[in-house]
Coordinates of C-alpha atoms and ligand atoms in Angstrom, one line a residue:
M1 CA 3.8 9.8 19.3
S2 CA 5.0 11.1 16.1
S3 CA 3.7 13.6 13.8
N4 CA 2.4 12.5 10.3
V5 CA 4.4 15.2 8.5
I6 CA 6.4 14.5 5.7
A7 CA 9.3 17.2 6.2
I8 CA 11.2 18.3 3.1
D9 CA 14.2 20.6 4.0
G10 CA 17.2 21.7 2.2
P11 CA 19.0 24.8 0.9
A12 CA 17.5 27.2 -1.8
A13 CA 17.0 25.9 -5.2
S14 CA 17.6 22.5 -4.3
G15 CA 14.2 21.4 -6.0
K16 CA 12.4 21.1 -2.4
S17 CA 9.1 23.2 -4.0
T18 CA 8.8 21.3 -7.2
V19 CA 9.3 17.8 -5.3
A20 CA 7.0 18.5 -2.1
R21 CA 4.4 19.7 -4.8
A22 CA 4.8 16.7 -7.1
L23 CA 4.7 14.3 -4.0
S24 CA 1.4 15.8 -2.4
E25 CA -0.3 15.4 -5.8
R26 CA 1.2 11.5 -6.1
L27 CA 0.0 10.7 -2.5
G28 CA -3.2 12.9 -2.6
I29 CA -2.4 15.0 0.5
P30 CA -2.0 18.6 1.3
Y31 CA 1.3 20.5 0.9
V32 CA 2.6 23.6 2.5
S33 CA 5.5 25.7 1.8
T34 CA 6.5 27.2 5.0
G35 CA 9.0 29.8 3.2
S36 CA 5.7 31.4 2.1
L37 CA 4.8 32.3 5.6
Y38 CA 8.3 34.3 5.9
R39 CA 7.3 35.8 2.4
A40 CA 3.9 36.9 3.5
L41 CA 5.4 38.9 6.5
A42 CA 7.8 40.6 4.4
W43 CA 5.2 41.5 1.9
K44 CA 3.2 42.9 4.5
M45 CA 6.5 45.0 6.2
L46 CA 7.2 46.3 2.4
N47 CA 3.7 47.3 2.0
R48 CA 3.8 49.0 5.7
K49 CA 7.2 50.7 4.4
L50 CA 8.8 48.9 7.4
D51 CA 12.5 47.7 6.3
P52 CA 12.9 44.2 7.3
A53 CA 16.6 44.4 7.8
A54 CA 16.4 47.5 10.3
I55 CA 12.9 46.8 12.3
S56 CA 13.5 47.4 16.0
A57 CA 12.5 44.9 18.8
E58 CA 9.5 47.2 19.5
E59 CA 8.2 47.9 16.2
L60 CA 8.6 44.0 15.2
A61 CA 6.5 43.1 18.5
V62 CA 3.7 45.7 17.5
F63 CA 3.7 44.5 13.9
L64 CA 3.4 40.7 14.9
A65 CA 0.5 41.8 17.5
D66 CA -1.2 43.5 14.7
T67 CA -1.0 40.4 12.0
S68 CA -3.1 37.1 11.7
I69 CA -1.6 34.6 9.6
A70 CA -3.1 31.4 8.5
C71 CA -2.6 28.4 6.0
R72 CA -6.0 27.8 4.5
R73 CA -7.9 26.8 1.1
P74 CA -9.0 29.7 -0.7
E75 CA -11.8 27.5 -1.9
P76 CA -12.9 24.1 -0.8
Q77 CA -11.0 22.1 -3.6
A78 CA -8.0 24.6 -3.9
P79 CA -4.5 23.7 -2.7
L80 CA -3.5 25.2 0.9
D81 CA -2.2 28.9 0.5
I82 CA -1.2 31.5 3.0
E83 CA -3.6 34.2 4.1
I84 CA -2.5 37.3 5.9
D85 CA -4.8 39.4 7.7
G86 CA -7.5 38.0 5.5
V87 CA -5.9 38.3 2.2
F88 CA -4.4 35.6 -0.1
P89 CA -1.4 37.4 -1.6
G90 CA -0.7 34.3 -4.0
G91 CA 2.0 35.0 -6.7
K92 CA 2.7 38.4 -5.1
L93 CA 4.9 36.5 -2.9
Q94 CA 7.3 35.0 -5.6
T95 CA 9.0 38.3 -6.5
A96 CA 12.9 38.8 -6.1
E97 CA 12.2 41.7 -3.8
I98 CA 10.0 39.5 -1.5
S99 CA 12.5 36.6 -1.5
A100 CA 15.4 39.1 -0.3
A101 CA 13.3 40.8 2.1
A102 CA 11.8 37.1 3.5
S103 CA 15.3 36.0 4.1
K104 CA 15.9 38.9 6.5
V105 CA 12.5 38.4 8.2
A106 CA 13.7 34.9 8.8
T107 CA 16.5 35.8 10.9
Y108 CA 14.4 37.2 14.0
P109 CA 13.9 34.5 16.6
E110 CA 10.6 36.3 17.5
V111 CA 9.3 35.8 14.2
R112 CA 10.2 32.1 14.1
T113 CA 8.8 31.6 17.6
W114 CA 5.6 33.4 16.4
L115 CA 5.3 31.3 13.4
L116 CA 5.8 27.8 15.5
D117 CA 2.2 27.4 16.4
V118 CA 0.7 28.4 12.9
Q119 CA 3.2 25.6 11.5
R120 CA 2.6 23.0 14.3
S121 CA -1.4 23.2 13.8
L122 CA -1.3 22.0 10.3
A123 CA -0.1 18.4 11.6
G124 CA -3.0 16.1 12.0
K125 CA -4.2 12.6 11.4
T126 CA -3.8 12.9 7.8
R127 CA -0.5 13.2 6.3
I128 CA 0.8 16.5 5.3
V129 CA 4.0 17.5 3.0
M130 CA 5.6 20.5 4.5
E131 CA 8.7 22.1 2.9
G132 CA 11.2 24.5 4.6
R133 CA 14.4 24.8 6.2
D134 CA 13.7 23.6 9.7
I135 CA 10.7 21.5 9.5
G136 CA 12.8 18.4 10.6
T137 CA 14.7 20.0 13.1
A138 CA 12.6 22.8 14.9
I139 CA 8.9 22.5 13.7
F140 CA 8.5 18.8 13.6
P141 CA 11.5 17.0 15.2
D142 CA 9.1 14.1 15.7
A143 CA 8.1 13.9 12.0
K144 CA 7.8 10.5 10.8
Y145 CA 9.3 11.0 7.5
K146 CA 12.4 13.6 7.1
F147 CA 14.2 14.3 3.9
F148 CA 16.9 16.8 3.3
L149 CA 17.2 17.6 -0.5
T150 CA 20.5 19.0 -1.6
A151 CA 22.5 19.5 -5.0
S152 CA 25.8 21.0 -6.0
P153 CA 25.7 24.8 -6.3
E154 CA 26.3 24.5 -10.0
V155 CA 23.3 22.4 -10.4
R156 CA 21.1 24.6 -8.4
A157 CA 22.4 27.6 -10.3
K158 CA 21.4 26.0 -13.6
R159 CA 17.8 25.3 -12.2
R160 CA 17.5 28.6 -11.0
L161 CA 18.5 30.2 -14.3
L162 CA 16.4 27.9 -16.4
Q163 CA 13.5 28.6 -13.9
S164 CA 14.0 32.3 -14.9
G165 CA 13.3 31.6 -18.5
R166 CA 16.1 33.8 -19.7
P167 CA 19.0 32.9 -21.6
F168 CA 22.4 32.7 -20.0
D169 CA 26.1 32.0 -20.6
R170 CA 28.9 30.2 -18.6
Q171 CA 30.1 33.3 -16.8
T172 CA 26.7 34.1 -15.5
L173 CA 26.2 30.2 -14.5
D174 CA 29.5 30.6 -12.4
T175 CA 28.6 33.8 -10.9
V176 CA 25.0 32.5 -9.7
A177 CA 26.8 29.3 -8.4
R178 CA 29.3 31.2 -6.4
E179 CA 26.4 33.3 -4.9
I180 CA 24.4 30.1 -3.9
A181 CA 27.5 28.5 -2.3
A182 CA 28.1 31.7 -0.4
R183 CA 24.3 32.0 0.7
D184 CA 24.6 28.1 2.0
E185 CA 27.4 29.1 4.0
Q186 CA 25.6 32.1 5.3
D187 CA 22.6 29.9 6.1
R188 CA 24.6 27.3 7.5
S189 CA 26.5 29.6 10.1
R190 CA 23.7 32.1 10.9
K191 CA 23.0 32.3 14.4
T192 CA 19.1 32.1 14.4
A193 CA 17.9 28.8 13.3
P194 CA 20.9 27.6 10.9
L195 CA 20.1 25.5 8.1
R196 CA 21.2 21.8 9.2
Q197 CA 20.0 18.2 8.3
A198 CA 18.1 16.4 11.0
E199 CA 20.1 13.6 12.5
D200 CA 17.4 11.3 11.3
A201 CA 16.5 12.8 8.2
V202 CA 17.4 10.9 4.8
C203 CA 19.8 13.3 2.9
L204 CA 19.4 12.9 -0.9
D205 CA 21.8 15.0 -3.0
N206 CA 19.7 14.9 -6.3
S207 CA 22.4 16.6 -8.6
G208 CA 22.3 13.8 -11.1
M209 CA 18.6 13.1 -10.5
D210 CA 15.6 14.4 -12.6
L211 CA 12.2 14.9 -10.7
E212 CA 10.8 11.6 -11.4
Q213 CA 13.7 9.9 -10.0
T214 CA 13.8 12.2 -6.9
L215 CA 10.2 11.4 -6.4
Q216 CA 10.6 7.6 -6.9
F217 CA 13.4 7.6 -4.4
I218 CA 11.4 9.6 -1.6
L219 CA 8.2 7.4 -2.5
E220 CA 10.2 4.1 -1.9
T221 CA 11.8 5.5 1.3
I222 CA 8.3 6.4 2.5
Q223 CA 6.7 3.1 1.5
R224 CA 9.9 1.2 3.3
K225 CA 9.4 3.1 6.4
D226 CA 5.3 2.4 6.5
I227 CA 6.5 -1.4 6.0
L228 CA 8.9 -1.1 9.0
M229 CA 6.3 0.3 11.2
G230 CA 3.9 -2.4 10.1
K231 CA 1.5 -0.2 8.5
E232 CA 1.8 -1.7 5.0
T233 CA 1.0 -5.4 3.8
V234 CA 4.4 -7.1 3.0
L235 CA 3.1 -10.3 1.8
Q236 CA -0.2 -11.3 0.0
Y237 CA -0.7 -14.9 0.2
R238 CA -3.6 -17.2 -1.5
V239 CA -4.2 -20.1 0.7
P240 CA -3.3 -23.6 -1.1
Y241 CA -5.3 -26.8 -0.5
A242 CA -2.0 -28.3 1.1
D243 CA -2.2 -25.8 4.0
T244 CA -5.6 -26.7 5.2
D245 CA -6.6 -29.8 7.4
Q246 CA -9.3 -32.4 7.6
M247 CA -11.7 -29.5 9.3
G248 CA -11.1 -27.4 5.8
V249 CA -9.3 -24.4 7.8
V250 CA -5.7 -23.5 7.6
Y251 CA -3.7 -26.0 10.1
Y252 CA -2.8 -24.1 13.2
A253 CA 1.0 -24.7 12.8
N254 CA 0.9 -23.1 9.2
Y255 CA 0.6 -19.6 10.8
L256 CA 4.3 -20.0 12.1
K257 CA 5.4 -20.6 8.4
Y258 CA 3.6 -17.4 7.3
F259 CA 5.3 -15.7 10.3
E260 CA 8.7 -16.8 8.6
M261 CA 7.3 -15.9 5.1
F262 CA 6.6 -12.2 6.6
R263 CA 10.0 -11.9 8.1
T264 CA 11.8 -13.1 4.9
E265 CA 9.6 -10.5 2.9
M266 CA 10.1 -7.7 5.5
L267 CA 13.7 -7.9 5.4
I268 CA 14.1 -8.2 1.8
A269 CA 11.5 -5.0 1.4
A270 CA 14.0 -3.3 3.9
G271 CA 16.6 -3.6 1.7
E272 CA 18.2 -6.6 3.6
S273 CA 17.9 -10.4 3.3
Y274 CA 18.1 -13.3 5.7
Q275 CA 20.8 -15.0 3.3
K276 CA 22.6 -11.9 3.3
M277 CA 22.9 -11.9 7.1
E278 CA 23.9 -15.4 7.2
E279 CA 26.7 -14.7 5.0
H280 CA 27.7 -12.1 7.4
G281 CA 27.9 -14.6 10.0
Y282 CA 24.6 -14.1 11.8
S283 CA 21.7 -16.4 12.6
L284 CA 18.5 -15.8 14.2
P285 CA 16.9 -19.2 15.8
V286 CA 13.5 -18.7 17.1
I287 CA 13.4 -19.2 20.8
E288 CA 9.9 -18.4 21.4
A289 CA 6.8 -18.2 19.3
V290 CA 3.2 -17.0 20.2
C291 CA 0.3 -17.2 18.0
R292 CA -3.5 -16.1 19.0
Y293 CA -5.9 -17.5 16.6
K294 CA -9.0 -15.1 16.3
S295 CA -10.8 -16.5 13.1
P296 CA -10.2 -19.4 10.7
A297 CA -8.8 -19.2 7.1
H298 CA -9.8 -21.3 4.3
F299 CA -8.7 -22.6 0.9
E300 CA -8.2 -19.9 -1.6
D301 CA -8.6 -17.2 1.1
I302 CA -6.1 -14.1 0.4
L303 CA -4.2 -13.5 3.5
S304 CA -2.3 -10.1 4.0
V305 CA 0.4 -10.3 6.4
T306 CA 1.9 -7.3 8.1
G307 CA 4.3 -6.8 10.9
C308 CA 7.3 -5.1 12.4
V309 CA 10.5 -5.5 14.5
A310 CA 8.8 -4.6 17.8
E311 CA 11.8 -4.9 20.4
C312 CA 15.6 -5.4 20.4
K313 CA 17.5 -5.8 23.3
G314 CA 21.1 -7.2 23.5
V315 CA 21.1 -10.6 21.7
R316 CA 17.4 -10.8 21.3
V317 CA 15.1 -9.4 19.0
R318 CA 10.9 -9.7 19.0
I319 CA 9.3 -9.7 15.7
E320 CA 5.6 -9.2 15.8
C321 CA 3.0 -10.5 12.9
R322 CA -0.5 -10.1 11.9
I323 CA -2.6 -11.8 9.4
H324 CA -5.7 -10.4 8.1
R325 CA -8.4 -11.5 5.5
G326 CA -9.7 -8.2 4.1
D327 CA -10.5 -6.2 7.2
T328 CA -10.8 -9.2 9.6
L329 CA -7.9 -10.1 11.7
L330 CA -7.3 -14.0 11.7
A331 CA -4.1 -14.3 13.7
E332 CA -1.7 -12.4 15.5
G333 CA 1.8 -13.1 17.4
Y334 CA 5.3 -12.9 17.4
T335 CA 8.4 -14.8 17.5
V336 CA 11.4 -14.1 19.7
H337 CA 15.0 -14.7 18.0
A338 CA 18.2 -15.1 19.7
C339 CA 21.3 -13.6 17.5
I340 CA 24.0 -16.2 17.2
N341 CA 27.4 -16.1 15.4
R342 CA 29.0 -19.0 13.2
D343 CA 30.0 -20.6 16.4
G344 CA 26.7 -20.6 17.9
R345 CA 27.6 -18.0 20.5
P346 CA 25.0 -15.4 21.2
V347 CA 26.1 -11.9 20.0
R348 CA 24.6 -8.4 19.8
V349 CA 21.7 -8.2 17.1
P350 CA 23.3 -6.4 14.0
A351 CA 22.4 -3.1 13.3
T352 CA 20.8 -4.3 10.0
I353 CA 17.9 -5.7 12.2
S354 CA 18.1 -3.3 15.4
G355 CA 17.9 -0.4 12.7
L356 CA 14.6 -1.6 11.5
M357 CA 13.0 -1.3 14.8
T358 CA 10.8 2.0 14.4
E359 CA 8.8 3.8 17.2
K360 CA 5.3 2.6 16.9
E361 CA 2.4 5.1 16.8
Ligands
DC401 O1 11.9 28.7 0.3 P1 11.5 29.8 0.4 O2 12.5 30.6 -0.8 O3 10.3 30.3 0.0 O4 12.1 30.7 1.6 C1 11.6 32.1 1.9 C2 12.8 32.6 2.8 O5 12.5 32.0 4.2 C3 14.3 32.2 3.0 O6 15.0 33.1 3.0 C4 14.4 31.1 3.9 C5 13.3 31.2 4.9 N1 12.6 30.1 5.6 C6 13.1 29.9 6.9 O7 14.1 30.3 7.4 N2 12.7 28.8 7.5 C7 11.6 27.9 6.7 N3 11.2 27.0 7.3 C8 11.3 28.2 5.4 C9 11.7 29.2 4.9

């Protein structure tokens, strides 16, 4: 079973925090900046006059054994925040000194292992946005939604300088951009948990995008994934008089038509279309259809149709479909299709369809 985590990873100043926070507000779900965990440890080390760059293995073991860290709400309605030894350091974690110390702290494998449980304990039934460097690779390799945000060093340098609020010239911009590029190289090549994109993450270079465009892209990607996992209604349909029979209920054969309407919409929602597939020389004739009828539908009922690509083997694909009226399941079933080419010969199901198959919960 995969975790209900929206992982947002990427290099420094790629806009992760801003995007993750805005995303959590839009979706009304919690948000955690995992960098704050490393920052909180760095804050405590500096308070204890320990040097994060030169701490010995013994000192580090004692330090961790003597530390309790959690991600909690300081007050019931407040956002999640980092609590270390019963204290919420909040804004004190955002100084340049803490940033530098945190990047040292993050290089210790013992620290990373120690923080694993804290981070993993945050995943639950409800979705959560988690932002960091290794959420999609090490903390939640099974996260349902993974994004890797990046932008060119110049754009990131500009964002960082604008954030500081101080005026800057071209030379400063170039210097900061060079520093960022060097830091990227260091992060990617470091031995412990190097920064890398998870293979199944959606990479977004947002150099030419503003916050709203980045958010829209992420929201649409999440929605598409939900559709493909059969969690989202793809089609709403008001039953016309023509669909009913003499008993005043939807004629049983029409459900297969609804299944087909669903397949068409699902492909379009996923950025494909059946017509495009045919233009590429593939057809998917139905070779089996199953429908179980649970409860009748009537004239003017509004039907919600959901489903997914459930199985893809060689030349066959099975597509499931469910039809609800409100919370009531009216019918469910599936169709099996054989994939054929223009000559009518069976061929492997194209990646455009097999790629839609998603692990089900
Ligand atoms: O995102 P940030 O600047 O708050 O992160 C602080 C430091 O922690 C930064 O040097 C990267 C590191 N970090 C990490 O190694 N892994 C994470 N999941 C999050 C942050």
